[in-house]
PDB file of C-alpha atoms in Angstrom:
ATOM      1  CA  UNK I   1     -15.192   5.332  -6.634  1.00 70.00           C
ATOM      2  CA  UNK I   2     -13.695   2.057  -5.469  1.00 68.00           C
ATOM      3  CA  UNK I   3     -14.853   1.023  -2.045  1.00 90.00           C
ATOM      4  CA  UNK I   4     -12.880  -1.414   0.071  1.00 95.00           C
ATOM      5  CA  UNK I   5     -14.603  -2.207   3.336  1.00 96.00           C
ATOM      6  CA  UNK I   6     -13.024  -3.875   6.330  1.00 96.00           C
ATOM      7  CA  UNK I   7     -15.480  -5.361   8.776  1.00 89.00           C
ATOM      8  CA  UNK I   8     -14.008  -3.943  11.978  1.00 91.00           C
ATOM      9  CA  UNK I   9     -12.177  -0.728  12.776  1.00 94.00           C
ATOM     10  CA  UNK I  10     -10.925  -1.913  16.171  1.00 96.00           C
ATOM     11  CA  UNK I  11     -10.575  -5.407  17.615  1.00 97.00           C
ATOM     12  CA  UNK I  12      -9.261  -6.662  20.939  1.00 97.00           C
ATOM     13  CA  UNK I  13      -8.517 -10.379  21.210  1.00 97.00           C
ATOM     14  CA  UNK I  14      -6.799 -12.653  23.675  1.00 97.00           C
ATOM     15  CA  UNK I  15      -3.657 -14.676  23.030  1.00 98.00           C
ATOM     16  CA  UNK I  16      -4.513 -18.023  21.455  1.00 97.00           C
ATOM     17  CA  UNK I  17      -7.855 -16.937  19.980  1.00 97.00           C
ATOM     18  CA  UNK I  18      -8.677 -17.545  16.338  1.00 97.00           C
ATOM     19  CA  UNK I  19      -9.265 -14.188  14.633  1.00 97.00           C
ATOM     20  CA  UNK I  20     -11.000 -13.438  11.349  1.00 97.00           C
ATOM     21  CA  UNK I  21     -10.512 -10.134   9.511  1.00 97.00           C
ATOM     22  CA  UNK I  22     -12.902  -9.604   6.623  1.00 97.00           C
ATOM     23  CA  UNK I  23     -12.500  -7.412   3.560  1.00 97.00           C
ATOM     24  CA  UNK I  24     -14.965  -6.721   0.743  1.00 97.00           C
ATOM     25  CA  UNK I  25     -14.432  -4.688  -2.431  1.00 96.00           C
ATOM     26  CA  UNK I  26     -17.107  -3.531  -4.834  1.00 95.00           C
ATOM     27  CA  UNK I  27     -15.144  -2.959  -8.061  1.00 90.00           C
ATOM     28  CA  UNK I  28     -14.778  -6.496  -9.385  1.00 91.00           C
ATOM     29  CA  UNK I  29     -11.017  -6.343  -8.875  1.00 90.00           C
ATOM     30  CA  UNK I  30      -9.064  -9.531  -9.496  1.00 90.00           C
ATOM     31  CA  UNK I  31      -6.239  -8.779  -7.071  1.00 91.00           C
ATOM     32  CA  UNK I  32      -6.629  -8.480  -3.311  1.00 94.00           C
ATOM     33  CA  UNK I  33      -3.984  -8.007  -0.629  1.00 95.00           C
ATOM     34  CA  UNK I  34      -3.475  -8.038   3.116  1.00 97.00           C
ATOM     35  CA  UNK I  35      -0.782  -5.801   4.621  1.00 97.00           C
ATOM     36  CA  UNK I  36       0.149  -4.985   8.166  1.00 97.00           C
ATOM     37  CA  UNK I  37       1.526  -1.581   9.099  1.00 96.00           C
ATOM     38  CA  UNK I  38       3.815  -1.043  12.072  1.00 94.00           C
ATOM     39  CA  UNK I  39       5.746   2.088  13.129  1.00 90.00           C
ATOM     40  CA  UNK I  40       9.203   2.155  11.586  1.00 87.00           C
ATOM     41  CA  UNK I  41       8.508  -0.901   9.430  1.00 91.00           C
ATOM     42  CA  UNK I  42       5.993   0.465   6.962  1.00 89.00           C
ATOM     43  CA  UNK I  43       3.520  -1.716   5.092  1.00 94.00           C
ATOM     44  CA  UNK I  44       4.489  -5.348   4.830  1.00 95.00           C
ATOM     45  CA  UNK I  45       2.660  -7.833   2.613  1.00 94.00           C
ATOM     46  CA  UNK I  46       1.179 -10.842   4.385  1.00 96.00           C
ATOM     47  CA  UNK I  47      -0.748 -12.626   1.619  1.00 95.00           C
ATOM     48  CA  UNK I  48      -2.256 -11.777  -1.727  1.00 93.00           C
ATOM     49  CA  UNK I  49      -4.717 -13.322  -4.124  1.00 93.00           C
ATOM     50  CA  UNK I  50      -4.919 -12.861  -7.889  1.00 88.00           C
ATOM     51  CA  UNK I  51      -8.147 -14.797  -8.418  1.00 88.00           C
ATOM     52  CA  UNK I  52     -10.882 -16.678  -6.611  1.00 92.00           C
ATOM     53  CA  UNK I  53      -9.482 -19.573  -4.561  1.00 90.00           C
ATOM     54  CA  UNK I  54      -5.923 -18.522  -5.500  1.00 90.00           C
ATOM     55  CA  UNK I  55      -3.543 -17.276  -2.829  1.00 92.00           C
ATOM     56  CA  UNK I  56       0.150 -16.563  -2.559  1.00 91.00           C
ATOM     57  CA  UNK I  57       2.393 -15.837   0.409  1.00 92.00           C
ATOM     58  CA  UNK I  58       3.762 -12.360   0.798  1.00 91.00           C
ATOM     59  CA  UNK I  59       6.796 -11.376   2.808  1.00 90.00           C
ATOM     60  CA  UNK I  60       5.532 -12.232   6.314  1.00 95.00           C
ATOM     61  CA  UNK I  61       2.947 -15.061   6.058  1.00 96.00           C
ATOM     62  CA  UNK I  62       3.903 -16.924   9.240  1.00 96.00           C
ATOM     63  CA  UNK I  63       1.017 -17.184  11.686  1.00 97.00           C
ATOM     64  CA  UNK I  64      -1.576 -16.171   9.093  1.00 98.00           C
ATOM     65  CA  UNK I  65      -3.779 -17.822   6.501  1.00 97.00           C
ATOM     66  CA  UNK I  66      -6.281 -16.452   3.998  1.00 97.00           C
ATOM     67  CA  UNK I  67      -9.432 -17.423   2.193  1.00 97.00           C
ATOM     68  CA  UNK I  68     -10.902 -16.181  -1.084  1.00 97.00           C
ATOM     69  CA  UNK I  69     -14.084 -18.072  -1.878  1.00 96.00           C
ATOM     70  CA  UNK I  70     -15.719 -15.172  -3.750  1.00 96.00           C
ATOM     71  CA  UNK I  71     -14.131 -12.528  -5.937  1.00 95.00           C
ATOM     72  CA  UNK I  72     -15.250  -9.619  -3.782  1.00 96.00           C
ATOM     73  CA  UNK I  73     -14.186 -11.032  -0.409  1.00 97.00           C
ATOM     74  CA  UNK I  74     -10.738 -11.754   1.033  1.00 97.00           C
ATOM     75  CA  UNK I  75     -10.394 -12.950   4.611  1.00 97.00           C
ATOM     76  CA  UNK I  76      -7.304 -12.947   6.804  1.00 98.00           C
ATOM     77  CA  UNK I  77      -7.172 -15.562   9.564  1.00 98.00           C
ATOM     78  CA  UNK I  78      -4.939 -15.584  12.607  1.00 97.00           C
ATOM     79  CA  UNK I  79      -5.035 -19.229  13.646  1.00 94.00           C
ATOM     80  CA  UNK I  80      -3.799 -18.582  17.193  1.00 97.00           C
ATOM     81  CA  UNK I  81      -3.337 -14.885  17.923  1.00 97.00           C
ATOM     82  CA  UNK I  82      -0.130 -13.771  19.595  1.00 98.00           C
ATOM     83  CA  UNK I  83       0.893 -10.415  21.067  1.00 97.00           C
ATOM     84  CA  UNK I  84       3.357  -9.795  18.222  1.00 97.00           C
ATOM     85  CA  UNK I  85       0.394  -9.728  15.856  1.00 98.00           C
ATOM     86  CA  UNK I  86      -0.879  -6.531  17.456  1.00 98.00           C
ATOM     87  CA  UNK I  87      -0.867  -4.171  14.490  1.00 97.00           C
ATOM     88  CA  UNK I  88      -2.852  -2.170  11.955  1.00 96.00           C
ATOM     89  CA  UNK I  89      -4.118  -4.473   9.205  1.00 98.00           C
ATOM     90  CA  UNK I  90      -4.880  -2.999   5.789  1.00 97.00           C
ATOM     91  CA  UNK I  91      -6.738  -4.718   2.983  1.00 97.00           C
ATOM     92  CA  UNK I  92      -6.332  -3.526  -0.608  1.00 96.00           C
ATOM     93  CA  UNK I  93      -7.589  -4.410  -4.066  1.00 94.00           C
ATOM     94  CA  UNK I  94      -6.559  -3.614  -7.631  1.00 90.00           C
ATOM     95  CA  UNK I  95      -7.217  -4.496 -11.232  1.00 85.00           C
ATOM     96  CA  UNK I  96      -5.199  -7.297 -12.723  1.00 79.00           C
ATOM     97  CA  UNK I  97      -2.407  -5.976 -14.922  1.00 74.00           C
ATOM     98  CA  UNK I  98      -3.727  -8.243 -17.675  1.00 71.00           C
ATOM     99  CA  UNK I  99      -6.668  -5.848 -17.933  1.00 66.00           C
ATOM    100  CA  UNK I 100      -4.366  -2.935 -18.810  1.00 67.00           C
ATOM    101  CA  UNK I 101      -2.224  -1.830 -21.727  1.00 62.00           C
ATOM    102  CA  UNK I 102       1.338  -3.067 -21.385  1.00 60.00           C
ATOM    103  CA  UNK I 103       2.847   0.380 -21.653  1.00 57.00           C
ATOM    104  CA  UNK I 104       0.818   1.615 -18.732  1.00 62.00           C
ATOM    105  CA  UNK I 105       0.110  -0.830 -15.905  1.00 71.00           C
ATOM    106  CA  UNK I 106      -1.230   2.112 -13.921  1.00 75.00           C
ATOM    107  CA  UNK I 107      -3.171   0.021 -11.466  1.00 82.00           C
ATOM    108  CA  UNK I 108      -2.995   1.569  -8.015  1.00 87.00           C
ATOM    109  CA  UNK I 109      -3.950  -0.328  -4.901  1.00 91.00           C
ATOM    110  CA  UNK I 110      -7.153   0.852  -3.242  1.00 93.00           C
ATOM    111  CA  UNK I 111      -7.048   0.463   0.510  1.00 95.00           C
ATOM    112  CA  UNK I 112      -9.678  -0.104   3.167  1.00 95.00           C
ATOM    113  CA  UNK I 113      -9.673   2.013   6.327  1.00 93.00           C
ATOM    114  CA  UNK I 114      -7.810  -0.599   8.307  1.00 95.00           C
ATOM    115  CA  UNK I 115      -8.434  -2.748  11.366  1.00 96.00           C
ATOM    116  CA  UNK I 116      -6.424  -1.957  14.468  1.00 96.00           C
ATOM    117  CA  UNK I 117      -5.982  -5.301  16.211  1.00 97.00           C
ATOM    118  CA  UNK I 118      -4.758  -5.559  19.781  1.00 98.00           C
ATOM    119  CA  UNK I 119      -3.843  -8.992  21.150  1.00 98.00           C
ATOM    120  CA  UNK I 120      -3.578  -9.128  24.947  1.00 97.00           C
TER     121      UNK I 120
ATOM    122  CA  UNK X   1      17.607  -7.923  -1.338  1.00 68.00           C
ATOM    123  CA  UNK X   2      14.901  -5.392  -2.020  1.00 78.00           C
ATOM    124  CA  UNK X   3      15.051  -2.012  -0.372  1.00 89.00           C
ATOM    125  CA  UNK X   4      13.230   1.299  -0.533  1.00 94.00           C
ATOM    126  CA  UNK X   5      14.616   4.321   1.327  1.00 96.00           C
ATOM    127  CA  UNK X   6      12.922   7.592   2.163  1.00 97.00           C
ATOM    128  CA  UNK X   7      13.592  10.199   4.870  1.00 97.00           C
ATOM    129  CA  UNK X   8      11.693   9.521   8.068  1.00 96.00           C
ATOM    130  CA  UNK X   9      10.499  13.063   8.717  1.00 97.00           C
ATOM    131  CA  UNK X  10      10.436  16.462   7.033  1.00 98.00           C
ATOM    132  CA  UNK X  11       9.144  19.873   8.028  1.00 97.00           C
ATOM    133  CA  UNK X  12       8.078  22.654   5.683  1.00 97.00           C
ATOM    134  CA  UNK X  13       6.240  25.958   5.779  1.00 97.00           C
ATOM    135  CA  UNK X  14       2.773  26.678   4.465  1.00 97.00           C
ATOM    136  CA  UNK X  15       2.942  28.066   0.919  1.00 97.00           C
ATOM    137  CA  UNK X  16       6.425  26.653   0.281  1.00 97.00           C
ATOM    138  CA  UNK X  17       7.645  23.790  -1.933  1.00 97.00           C
ATOM    139  CA  UNK X  18       8.929  20.493  -0.547  1.00 98.00           C
ATOM    140  CA  UNK X  19      10.643  17.565  -2.259  1.00 98.00           C
ATOM    141  CA  UNK X  20      10.452  14.066  -0.785  1.00 98.00           C
ATOM    142  CA  UNK X  21      13.044  11.661  -2.136  1.00 98.00           C
ATOM    143  CA  UNK X  22      12.861   7.908  -2.586  1.00 98.00           C
ATOM    144  CA  UNK X  23      15.624   5.535  -3.663  1.00 97.00           C
ATOM    145  CA  UNK X  24      15.018   1.904  -4.421  1.00 96.00           C
ATOM    146  CA  UNK X  25      16.807  -1.357  -5.126  1.00 93.00           C
ATOM    147  CA  UNK X  26      14.464  -4.075  -6.344  1.00 87.00           C
ATOM    148  CA  UNK X  27      14.633  -7.195  -8.461  1.00 82.00           C
ATOM    149  CA  UNK X  28      12.924  -5.862 -11.551  1.00 84.00           C
ATOM    150  CA  UNK X  29      11.026  -2.622 -11.993  1.00 88.00           C
ATOM    151  CA  UNK X  30       7.530  -2.154 -13.350  1.00 86.00           C
ATOM    152  CA  UNK X  31       6.392   1.153 -11.928  1.00 91.00           C
ATOM    153  CA  UNK X  32       6.597   3.404  -8.881  1.00 95.00           C
ATOM    154  CA  UNK X  33       3.685   4.782  -6.867  1.00 95.00           C
ATOM    155  CA  UNK X  34       3.316   7.567  -4.331  1.00 97.00           C
ATOM    156  CA  UNK X  35       0.609   7.409  -1.676  1.00 97.00           C
ATOM    157  CA  UNK X  36      -0.554   9.905   0.936  1.00 97.00           C
ATOM    158  CA  UNK X  37      -1.660   8.685   4.353  1.00 96.00           C
ATOM    159  CA  UNK X  38      -3.199  10.932   6.996  1.00 96.00           C
ATOM    160  CA  UNK X  39      -2.965   9.746  10.584  1.00 92.00           C
ATOM    161  CA  UNK X  40      -5.461   6.985  11.310  1.00 88.00           C
ATOM    162  CA  UNK X  41      -6.598   6.762   7.701  1.00 91.00           C
ATOM    163  CA  UNK X  42      -5.968   4.522   4.699  1.00 91.00           C
ATOM    164  CA  UNK X  43      -3.272   5.356   2.149  1.00 95.00           C
ATOM    165  CA  UNK X  44      -4.647   7.115  -0.934  1.00 94.00           C
ATOM    166  CA  UNK X  45      -3.066   7.044  -4.375  1.00 94.00           C
ATOM    167  CA  UNK X  46      -1.256  10.195  -5.536  1.00 95.00           C
ATOM    168  CA  UNK X  47       0.857   9.386  -8.591  1.00 95.00           C
ATOM    169  CA  UNK X  48       2.404   6.730 -10.806  1.00 93.00           C
ATOM    170  CA  UNK X  49       5.633   6.722 -12.831  1.00 94.00           C
ATOM    171  CA  UNK X  50       6.853   3.966 -15.100  1.00 90.00           C
ATOM    172  CA  UNK X  51       8.957   5.949 -17.593  1.00 92.00           C
ATOM    173  CA  UNK X  52      11.731   8.425 -16.803  1.00 95.00           C
ATOM    174  CA  UNK X  53      10.658  11.994 -16.328  1.00 96.00           C
ATOM    175  CA  UNK X  54       8.188  14.188 -14.567  1.00 96.00           C
ATOM    176  CA  UNK X  55       4.464  13.557 -14.108  1.00 94.00           C
ATOM    177  CA  UNK X  56       2.463  16.584 -12.991  1.00 94.00           C
ATOM    178  CA  UNK X  57      -0.911  16.527 -11.273  1.00 90.00           C
ATOM    179  CA  UNK X  58      -2.004  19.892  -9.963  1.00 93.00           C
ATOM    180  CA  UNK X  59       0.110  20.870  -6.943  1.00 96.00           C
ATOM    181  CA  UNK X  60       1.802  17.461  -6.896  1.00 96.00           C
ATOM    182  CA  UNK X  61       4.492  16.215  -9.291  1.00 97.00           C
ATOM    183  CA  UNK X  62       6.514  13.019  -9.291  1.00 97.00           C
ATOM    184  CA  UNK X  63       9.820  12.334 -11.005  1.00 98.00           C
ATOM    185  CA  UNK X  64      11.506   9.048 -11.897  1.00 97.00           C
ATOM    186  CA  UNK X  65      15.020   8.077 -12.968  1.00 97.00           C
ATOM    187  CA  UNK X  66      15.171   4.334 -13.527  1.00 95.00           C
ATOM    188  CA  UNK X  67      18.926   4.286 -14.164  1.00 95.00           C
ATOM    189  CA  UNK X  68      19.529   5.886 -10.753  1.00 96.00           C
ATOM    190  CA  UNK X  69      16.807   3.995  -8.895  1.00 96.00           C
ATOM    191  CA  UNK X  70      15.446   7.350  -7.752  1.00 97.00           C
ATOM    192  CA  UNK X  71      12.165   9.173  -7.504  1.00 98.00           C
ATOM    193  CA  UNK X  72      10.897  12.299  -5.826  1.00 98.00           C
ATOM    194  CA  UNK X  73       7.513  13.733  -4.975  1.00 98.00           C
ATOM    195  CA  UNK X  74       7.251  17.507  -5.260  1.00 98.00           C
ATOM    196  CA  UNK X  75       4.520  19.345  -3.385  1.00 97.00           C
ATOM    197  CA  UNK X  76       3.943  23.002  -4.283  1.00 97.00           C
ATOM    198  CA  UNK X  77       1.977  25.731  -2.495  1.00 97.00           C
ATOM    199  CA  UNK X  78       1.909  23.671   0.653  1.00 98.00           C
ATOM    200  CA  UNK X  79      -1.267  23.690   2.712  1.00 97.00           C
ATOM    201  CA  UNK X  80      -1.785  22.602   6.309  1.00 97.00           C
ATOM    202  CA  UNK X  81      -3.879  19.673   5.081  1.00 97.00           C
ATOM    203  CA  UNK X  82      -0.769  18.305   3.315  1.00 98.00           C
ATOM    204  CA  UNK X  83       0.584  17.253   6.729  1.00 98.00           C
ATOM    205  CA  UNK X  84       0.632  13.467   6.343  1.00 98.00           C
ATOM    206  CA  UNK X  85       2.878  10.479   5.665  1.00 97.00           C
ATOM    207  CA  UNK X  86       3.993  10.003   2.066  1.00 98.00           C
ATOM    208  CA  UNK X  87       4.700   6.435   1.001  1.00 97.00           C
ATOM    209  CA  UNK X  88       6.865   5.404  -1.917  1.00 97.00           C
ATOM    210  CA  UNK X  89       6.039   1.971  -3.368  1.00 95.00           C
ATOM    211  CA  UNK X  90       7.682   0.007  -6.169  1.00 93.00           C
ATOM    212  CA  UNK X  91       6.273  -2.766  -8.320  1.00 89.00           C
ATOM    213  CA  UNK X  92       9.201  -5.109  -8.914  1.00 81.00           C
ATOM    214  CA  UNK X  93       9.145  -8.213 -11.035  1.00 74.00           C
ATOM    215  CA  UNK X  94       5.711  -9.146 -12.265  1.00 70.00           C
ATOM    216  CA  UNK X  95       4.191 -12.264 -10.822  1.00 63.00           C
ATOM    217  CA  UNK X  96       2.652 -14.265 -13.627  1.00 56.00           C
ATOM    218  CA  UNK X  97       2.242 -11.022 -15.579  1.00 49.00           C
ATOM    219  CA  UNK X  98      -0.900 -10.277 -13.645  1.00 53.00           C
ATOM    220  CA  UNK X  99      -0.404  -9.593  -9.983  1.00 67.00           C
ATOM    221  CA  UNK X 100       0.127  -6.069  -8.777  1.00 74.00           C
ATOM    222  CA  UNK X 101       2.497  -6.728  -5.884  1.00 82.00           C
ATOM    223  CA  UNK X 102       4.020  -3.558  -4.407  1.00 88.00           C
ATOM    224  CA  UNK X 103       6.935  -3.075  -2.011  1.00 90.00           C
ATOM    225  CA  UNK X 104       6.509  -0.073   0.277  1.00 93.00           C
ATOM    226  CA  UNK X 105       9.016   2.234   1.895  1.00 94.00           C
ATOM    227  CA  UNK X 106       8.520   3.139   5.552  1.00 94.00           C
ATOM    228  CA  UNK X 107       7.082   6.532   4.647  1.00 96.00           C
ATOM    229  CA  UNK X 108       8.049  10.175   5.185  1.00 97.00           C
ATOM    230  CA  UNK X 109       6.087  12.101   7.803  1.00 97.00           C
ATOM    231  CA  UNK X 110       5.652  15.667   6.548  1.00 98.00           C
ATOM    232  CA  UNK X 111       4.721  18.404   8.995  1.00 98.00           C
ATOM    233  CA  UNK X 112       3.518  21.658   7.432  1.00 97.00           C
ATOM    234  CA  UNK X 113       3.888  24.619   9.763  1.00 96.00           C
ATOM    235  CA  UNK X 114       2.117  28.004   9.544  1.00 95.00           C
TER     236      UNK X 114
END
């Protein structure tokens, strides 16, 4: 079974603090993702990475950055936390589609248990 | 723009059948996923459709019509433990042929009553 582990289940930080959210996966997946989940808005993609040291902006990257120095680890950084970044943060990983047959591409995302971040 | 629509809430009775609909408008289409998410937990993968038709997996089935931009998740013999949010997600245009970027709907909260 794929295991995606997020370092903290709950975090409380103050406005202006620098915040690090860590995610580790144990299945040698090429792709890793950071989403945030808010009531009524669903899951929204912040950043993703398709290889070590590679990163791409998702739909809501403002106020965030990421780091992928090793294949198994993908970190989300809030440079200066603000109250509107209070949310549930979900990390996910998946196989690269290049590893699959073209008529399939059945590569589901595997999610971690989430980090509920509160910024006060 | 890209849009995925699903009902916000549904209620059904234990032992019954329920159908959760999802319509989508995306730039490109390379597969549709259904996830189940219990309160306070991570989403877990339920099903995948890339071709038109029905995919069956035990009590759960998922249907896709690409021409209509429409999918549904069918849950049979409902159990209390099926009370959860059900998320529809679409993989649109492929990024570099490799990245598995999904767009999620806001989810349908299903309440199963005795």
